[in-house]
CSV table of C-alpha atoms in Angstrom, one decimal:
chain,number,residue,atom,x,y,z
E,1,UNK,CA,14.1,-26.2,17.9
E,2,UNK,CA,12.7,-28.4,15.1
E,3,UNK,CA,9.3,-27.9,16.4
E,4,UNK,CA,9.7,-24.0,16.5
E,5,UNK,CA,10.8,-24.2,12.7
E,6,UNK,CA,7.8,-26.3,11.7
E,7,UNK,CA,5.5,-23.7,13.5
E,8,UNK,CA,7.2,-20.9,11.6
E,9,UNK,CA,6.9,-22.8,8.3
E,10,UNK,CA,3.2,-23.2,8.9
E,11,UNK,CA,2.6,-19.4,9.6
E,12,UNK,CA,4.8,-18.2,6.6
E,13,UNK,CA,2.7,-20.8,4.4
E,14,UNK,CA,-0.4,-19.0,5.3
E,15,UNK,CA,0.8,-16.1,3.2
E,16,UNK,CA,0.6,-18.4,0.2
E,17,UNK,CA,-3.0,-19.5,0.9
E,18,UNK,CA,-4.8,-22.0,3.1
E,19,UNK,CA,-4.0,-24.9,0.8
E,20,UNK,CA,-0.2,-24.4,1.2
E,21,UNK,CA,-0.4,-23.9,5.0
E,22,UNK,CA,-2.6,-27.1,5.4
E,23,UNK,CA,0.0,-29.0,3.5
E,24,UNK,CA,2.9,-28.0,5.8
E,25,UNK,CA,0.5,-28.5,8.9
E,26,UNK,CA,0.1,-32.1,7.7
E,27,UNK,CA,3.8,-32.5,7.5
E,28,UNK,CA,4.0,-31.4,11.1
E,29,UNK,CA,1.5,-34.1,12.1
E,30,UNK,CA,3.4,-36.7,10.2
E,31,UNK,CA,6.5,-35.9,12.3
E,32,UNK,CA,4.4,-36.0,15.4
E,33,UNK,CA,3.6,-39.7,14.5
E,34,UNK,CA,7.2,-40.4,14.8
E,35,UNK,CA,7.5,-38.4,18.1
E,36,UNK,CA,9.3,-41.3,19.8
E,37,UNK,CA,12.2,-40.8,17.4
E,38,UNK,CA,12.0,-37.2,16.3
E,39,UNK,CA,11.3,-35.5,19.6
E,40,UNK,CA,12.8,-37.8,22.3
E,41,UNK,CA,16.1,-36.4,23.7
E,42,UNK,CA,18.9,-39.2,23.4
E,43,UNK,CA,20.0,-40.6,26.6
E,44,UNK,CA,22.9,-43.0,26.4
E,45,UNK,CA,22.4,-44.8,29.6
E,46,UNK,CA,18.6,-44.8,30.0
E,47,UNK,CA,17.1,-48.0,31.1
E,48,UNK,CA,14.3,-49.8,29.2
E,49,UNK,CA,11.9,-48.8,31.9
E,50,UNK,CA,12.4,-45.1,31.3
E,51,UNK,CA,11.5,-45.3,27.7
E,52,UNK,CA,7.7,-45.3,27.8
E,53,UNK,CA,7.6,-42.5,30.4
E,54,UNK,CA,10.1,-40.4,28.2
E,55,UNK,CA,7.9,-41.0,25.1
E,56,UNK,CA,4.7,-40.0,27.0
E,57,UNK,CA,6.5,-36.7,28.1
E,58,UNK,CA,7.5,-36.0,24.6
E,59,UNK,CA,4.0,-36.6,23.1
E,60,UNK,CA,2.4,-34.4,25.6
E,61,UNK,CA,4.9,-31.5,24.9
E,62,UNK,CA,4.5,-32.0,21.1
E,63,UNK,CA,0.6,-32.1,21.6
E,64,UNK,CA,0.4,-28.8,23.5
E,65,UNK,CA,3.1,-27.1,21.3
E,66,UNK,CA,1.3,-27.9,18.0
E,67,UNK,CA,-1.9,-26.2,19.6
E,68,UNK,CA,-0.1,-22.9,19.1
E,69,UNK,CA,-0.8,-23.1,15.4
E,70,UNK,CA,-4.6,-22.9,15.5
E,71,UNK,CA,-4.4,-20.4,18.6
E,72,UNK,CA,-1.9,-18.2,16.6
E,73,UNK,CA,-4.0,-18.3,13.5
E,74,UNK,CA,-7.2,-17.3,15.5
E,75,UNK,CA,-5.3,-14.4,17.1
E,76,UNK,CA,-4.0,-13.1,13.6
E,77,UNK,CA,-7.5,-13.4,12.2
E,78,UNK,CA,-8.9,-11.4,15.1
E,79,UNK,CA,-6.2,-8.7,14.7
E,80,UNK,CA,-7.2,-8.4,11.0
E,81,UNK,CA,-10.8,-7.9,11.9
E,82,UNK,CA,-9.6,-4.8,14.0
E,83,UNK,CA,-7.4,-3.7,11.0
E,84,UNK,CA,-10.3,-3.9,8.7
E,85,UNK,CA,-12.3,-1.6,10.9
E,86,UNK,CA,-9.6,0.9,11.1
E,87,UNK,CA,-9.1,0.6,7.2
E,88,UNK,CA,-12.9,1.2,6.6
E,89,UNK,CA,-12.9,4.3,9.0
E,90,UNK,CA,-9.9,5.8,7.1
E,91,UNK,CA,-11.5,5.2,3.6
E,92,UNK,CA,-14.7,6.9,4.9
E,93,UNK,CA,-12.7,9.9,6.2
E,94,UNK,CA,-10.8,10.1,3.0
E,95,UNK,CA,-14.0,10.0,0.9
E,96,UNK,CA,-15.5,12.9,2.9
E,97,UNK,CA,-12.6,14.8,2.8
E,98,UNK,CA,-12.2,14.6,-1.1
E,99,UNK,CA,-15.8,15.5,-1.6
E,100,UNK,CA,-15.6,18.6,0.8
E,101,UNK,CA,-16.1,22.2,-0.5
E,102,UNK,CA,-12.9,23.9,-1.5
E,103,UNK,CA,-11.3,26.1,1.0
E,104,UNK,CA,-8.8,29.0,0.7
E,105,UNK,CA,-5.2,27.6,0.5
E,106,UNK,CA,-3.7,28.2,3.9
E,107,UNK,CA,-0.5,30.5,3.7
E,108,UNK,CA,1.2,28.5,6.6
E,109,UNK,CA,2.8,25.2,5.2
E,110,UNK,CA,2.4,23.5,8.6
E,111,UNK,CA,-1.5,23.6,8.4
E,112,UNK,CA,-1.2,21.8,5.1
E,113,UNK,CA,0.1,18.6,7.0
E,114,UNK,CA,-3.5,17.8,7.9
E,115,UNK,CA,-5.0,18.7,4.6
E,116,UNK,CA,-3.8,16.1,2.1
E,117,UNK,CA,-6.5,15.4,-0.4
E,118,UNK,CA,-8.5,18.4,0.7
E,119,UNK,CA,-9.7,20.6,-2.0
E,120,UNK,CA,-8.4,24.3,-2.0
E,121,UNK,CA,-8.8,27.2,-4.1
E,122,UNK,CA,-6.2,29.6,-5.3
E,123,UNK,CA,-6.1,32.7,-7.7
E,124,UNK,CA,-3.0,33.7,-9.6
E,125,UNK,CA,-0.9,33.0,-12.8
E,126,UNK,CA,1.4,30.3,-14.2
E,127,UNK,CA,5.0,30.6,-15.0
E,128,UNK,CA,5.3,28.1,-17.9
E,129,UNK,CA,9.1,28.8,-18.2
E,130,UNK,CA,9.9,26.4,-15.3
E,131,UNK,CA,7.7,23.4,-16.0
E,132,UNK,CA,8.7,20.0,-14.4
E,133,UNK,CA,7.7,16.6,-15.6
E,134,UNK,CA,6.7,13.6,-13.5
E,135,UNK,CA,7.1,10.5,-15.4
E,136,UNK,CA,6.2,7.8,-16.5
E,137,UNK,CA,2.5,8.5,-15.9
E,138,UNK,CA,-0.7,7.2,-17.4
E,139,UNK,CA,-3.8,9.2,-17.3
E,140,UNK,CA,-6.4,8.7,-14.7
E,141,UNK,CA,-9.6,7.6,-16.4
E,142,UNK,CA,-12.1,5.9,-14.2
E,143,UNK,CA,-14.3,4.7,-17.1
E,144,UNK,CA,-11.4,3.1,-19.1
E,145,UNK,CA,-9.9,1.5,-15.9
E,146,UNK,CA,-13.4,0.0,-15.1
E,147,UNK,CA,-13.8,-1.4,-18.6
E,148,UNK,CA,-10.1,-3.0,-18.6
E,149,UNK,CA,-10.3,-4.4,-14.9
E,150,UNK,CA,-9.1,-7.7,-14.9
E,151,UNK,CA,-7.2,-7.6,-18.4
E,152,UNK,CA,-3.6,-8.5,-18.7
E,153,UNK,CA,-3.0,-5.5,-20.9
E,154,UNK,CA,-4.1,-1.9,-20.9
E,155,UNK,CA,-4.8,0.7,-23.7
E,156,UNK,CA,-3.5,3.5,-21.7
E,157,UNK,CA,-0.8,5.6,-23.2
E,158,UNK,CA,2.3,6.6,-21.4
E,159,UNK,CA,3.1,10.3,-20.8
E,160,UNK,CA,3.7,12.8,-17.9
E,161,UNK,CA,2.3,15.2,-15.5
E,162,UNK,CA,3.2,18.7,-16.1
E,163,UNK,CA,4.1,20.5,-12.9
E,164,UNK,CA,4.1,24.3,-13.3
E,165,UNK,CA,4.9,27.1,-10.6
E,166,UNK,CA,1.9,29.1,-9.9
E,167,UNK,CA,2.0,32.7,-8.2
E,168,UNK,CA,-0.9,33.2,-5.8
E,169,UNK,CA,-1.9,36.8,-6.0
E,170,UNK,CA,-3.8,36.8,-2.8
E,171,UNK,CA,-1.1,35.1,-0.7
E,172,UNK,CA,2.0,36.7,-2.5
E,173,UNK,CA,3.8,33.3,-2.8
E,174,UNK,CA,4.4,30.8,-5.5
E,175,UNK,CA,3.4,27.0,-5.3
E,176,UNK,CA,3.6,23.8,-7.5
E,177,UNK,CA,0.6,22.9,-9.6
E,178,UNK,CA,0.2,19.6,-11.2
E,179,UNK,CA,-1.7,20.8,-14.3
E,180,UNK,CA,-2.3,17.2,-15.3
E,181,UNK,CA,-1.4,14.7,-17.9
E,182,UNK,CA,0.1,15.0,-21.4
E,183,UNK,CA,1.2,12.1,-23.7
E,184,UNK,CA,4.8,11.8,-24.4
E,185,UNK,CA,4.4,13.3,-27.8
E,186,UNK,CA,3.2,16.5,-26.2
E,187,UNK,CA,5.8,16.7,-23.5
E,188,UNK,CA,7.5,19.7,-25.4
E,189,UNK,CA,5.5,22.9,-24.5
E,190,UNK,CA,6.1,24.1,-28.1
E,191,UNK,CA,3.6,21.3,-29.1
E,192,UNK,CA,0.8,22.6,-26.9
E,193,UNK,CA,1.0,26.4,-27.0
E,194,UNK,CA,-2.8,26.7,-27.1
E,195,UNK,CA,-2.8,25.1,-23.5
E,196,UNK,CA,-0.3,27.5,-21.9
E,197,UNK,CA,-2.9,29.6,-20.0
E,198,UNK,CA,-2.0,33.2,-19.7
E,199,UNK,CA,-3.1,35.8,-17.2
E,200,UNK,CA,-4.9,35.3,-13.9
E,201,UNK,CA,-6.9,32.3,-13.3
E,202,UNK,CA,-8.9,30.6,-10.4
E,203,UNK,CA,-8.0,27.0,-9.7
E,204,UNK,CA,-9.3,24.3,-7.5
E,205,UNK,CA,-7.0,21.5,-6.6
E,206,UNK,CA,-6.3,18.8,-4.0
E,207,UNK,CA,-3.3,19.3,-1.7
E,208,UNK,CA,-0.5,16.6,-1.9
E,209,UNK,CA,2.3,16.2,0.4
E,210,UNK,CA,5.9,15.2,-0.2
E,211,UNK,CA,6.7,11.6,-0.5
E,212,UNK,CA,9.7,9.3,-0.1
E,213,UNK,CA,11.2,7.2,-2.9
E,214,UNK,CA,9.6,3.8,-2.9
E,215,UNK,CA,11.8,0.6,-3.7
E,216,UNK,CA,12.5,0.1,-7.3
E,217,UNK,CA,11.6,3.8,-8.2
E,218,UNK,CA,14.3,5.6,-9.8
E,219,UNK,CA,16.1,8.5,-8.2
E,220,UNK,CA,14.9,11.9,-9.6
E,221,UNK,CA,17.0,13.6,-12.2
E,222,UNK,CA,16.8,17.3,-12.0
E,223,UNK,CA,19.3,17.8,-14.4
E,224,UNK,CA,17.2,16.0,-17.3
E,225,UNK,CA,14.1,17.4,-15.5
E,226,UNK,CA,12.8,13.8,-15.0
E,227,UNK,CA,10.9,13.4,-11.7
E,228,UNK,CA,9.7,10.0,-10.6
E,229,UNK,CA,8.1,11.0,-7.1
E,230,UNK,CA,7.2,14.1,-5.4
E,231,UNK,CA,10.2,15.7,-3.8
E,232,UNK,CA,8.8,19.1,-2.7
E,233,UNK,CA,11.9,20.4,-1.3
E,234,UNK,CA,14.0,19.7,-4.3
E,235,UNK,CA,11.3,20.9,-6.7
E,236,UNK,CA,10.6,24.1,-4.7
E,237,UNK,CA,14.4,24.8,-4.7
E,238,UNK,CA,14.8,24.3,-8.4
E,239,UNK,CA,11.7,26.6,-9.3
E,240,UNK,CA,12.0,29.0,-6.5
E,241,UNK,CA,8.6,28.2,-5.1
E,242,UNK,CA,7.2,27.2,-1.7
E,243,UNK,CA,7.3,23.4,-1.1
E,244,UNK,CA,3.5,23.4,-1.5
E,245,UNK,CA,1.9,21.2,-4.3
E,246,UNK,CA,-1.7,20.8,-5.4
E,247,UNK,CA,-3.2,18.6,-8.1
E,248,UNK,CA,-5.5,20.9,-10.4
E,249,UNK,CA,-9.0,19.4,-10.7
E,250,UNK,CA,-10.4,18.3,-14.1
E,251,UNK,CA,-12.3,21.7,-14.6
E,252,UNK,CA,-8.9,23.3,-15.0
E,253,UNK,CA,-8.4,21.5,-18.3
E,254,UNK,CA,-8.2,23.7,-21.4
E,255,UNK,CA,-8.1,22.8,-25.1
E,256,UNK,CA,-4.6,21.8,-26.0
E,257,UNK,CA,-3.5,21.6,-22.6
E,258,UNK,CA,-2.7,19.2,-20.0
E,259,UNK,CA,-5.7,17.1,-18.6
E,260,UNK,CA,-6.6,17.8,-15.0
E,261,UNK,CA,-8.0,15.8,-12.3
E,262,UNK,CA,-5.1,13.3,-12.0
E,263,UNK,CA,-5.3,12.7,-8.3
E,264,UNK,CA,-5.1,8.9,-7.9
E,265,UNK,CA,-6.7,7.9,-4.5
E,266,UNK,CA,-6.2,4.4,-3.8
E,267,UNK,CA,-6.3,2.6,-0.3
E,268,UNK,CA,-5.9,-1.2,-0.4
E,269,UNK,CA,-8.6,-3.1,1.8
E,270,UNK,CA,-7.5,-6.8,1.6
E,271,UNK,CA,-8.3,-7.4,5.1
E,272,UNK,CA,-11.3,-9.6,4.5
E,273,UNK,CA,-9.1,-11.8,2.6
E,274,UNK,CA,-6.6,-12.2,5.4
E,275,UNK,CA,-9.5,-12.6,7.9
E,276,UNK,CA,-10.9,-15.7,5.9
E,277,UNK,CA,-7.3,-17.1,5.4
E,278,UNK,CA,-6.3,-17.0,9.1
E,279,UNK,CA,-9.8,-18.2,10.6
E,280,UNK,CA,-10.1,-20.8,7.8
E,281,UNK,CA,-6.5,-21.9,8.9
E,282,UNK,CA,-7.5,-21.8,12.5
E,283,UNK,CA,-10.7,-24.0,11.8
E,284,UNK,CA,-8.8,-26.5,9.7
E,285,UNK,CA,-5.8,-27.0,12.0
E,286,UNK,CA,-8.1,-27.2,14.9
E,287,UNK,CA,-9.9,-30.0,13.4
E,288,UNK,CA,-6.8,-31.9,12.5
E,289,UNK,CA,-5.5,-31.3,15.8
E,290,UNK,CA,-8.6,-32.7,17.7
E,291,UNK,CA,-8.7,-35.6,15.3
E,292,UNK,CA,-5.0,-36.5,15.9
E,293,UNK,CA,-4.7,-36.0,19.8
E,294,UNK,CA,-8.3,-36.2,21.2
E,295,UNK,CA,-10.1,-38.7,19.0
E,296,UNK,CA,-7.3,-41.2,18.6
E,297,UNK,CA,-7.8,-44.8,19.9
E,298,UNK,CA,-6.4,-45.5,23.1
E,299,UNK,CA,-2.8,-46.8,22.9
E,300,UNK,CA,-2.1,-45.2,19.5
């Protein structure tokens, strides 16, 4: 049981980096040097002649048990290699989907399940009387984000995304459109009357699906019209639309109105870091294991 606990400590420490994992590994080897005390089961009536045989058995068990650590680390590194291949393929597919030509919005919501981040085009008019506000949000600005990469503070101002019902005249139904970002001081529609588009317009936007609330994200508050995540069923029920949601592109921006193009596409790809960590831990612990058990002087 003690050996199993130490093995778990080494593998958990790998999450904090190779240095921490190696420190725990050295403590395991230190324990192994006292194998005769730490790992030998107590036998009240054992004879002195049985002691060397018992110690040899315990040392052999500990030797092969500790080999599980580099073997497990190698297996986890190999698993991360496969995960990285999968993630790169996913990123490639997402990029090709984002860059595709817009297609007409399907009337069947079931078809939309496979179209997230796919550009679609619609024609219709807005109902500004039923705006919803997703907050807090910061404006998607790739140039600013590139300049401030690595900084502890950001110059981005806080605001909200304006979600407006949009009646599609060709489809005969209403959907939800994220018109884009407005700063907090422009949240009241009376402060941006110039941007309240009237009449029929053509829009291009990316399909977005509903999302579940993440840990530490507040619950949506429909009474105050504060929305923290996309709950399409609740939003559609409140506004009388279909549970269909698109992010309008940047070209939809009009003077005085919300700034479009607020789709944030992020897929974390940290698998190379994990590959280096696990394979590095495997190499280091393998070296220490060989040095400890295969290169030691006879009789030690």
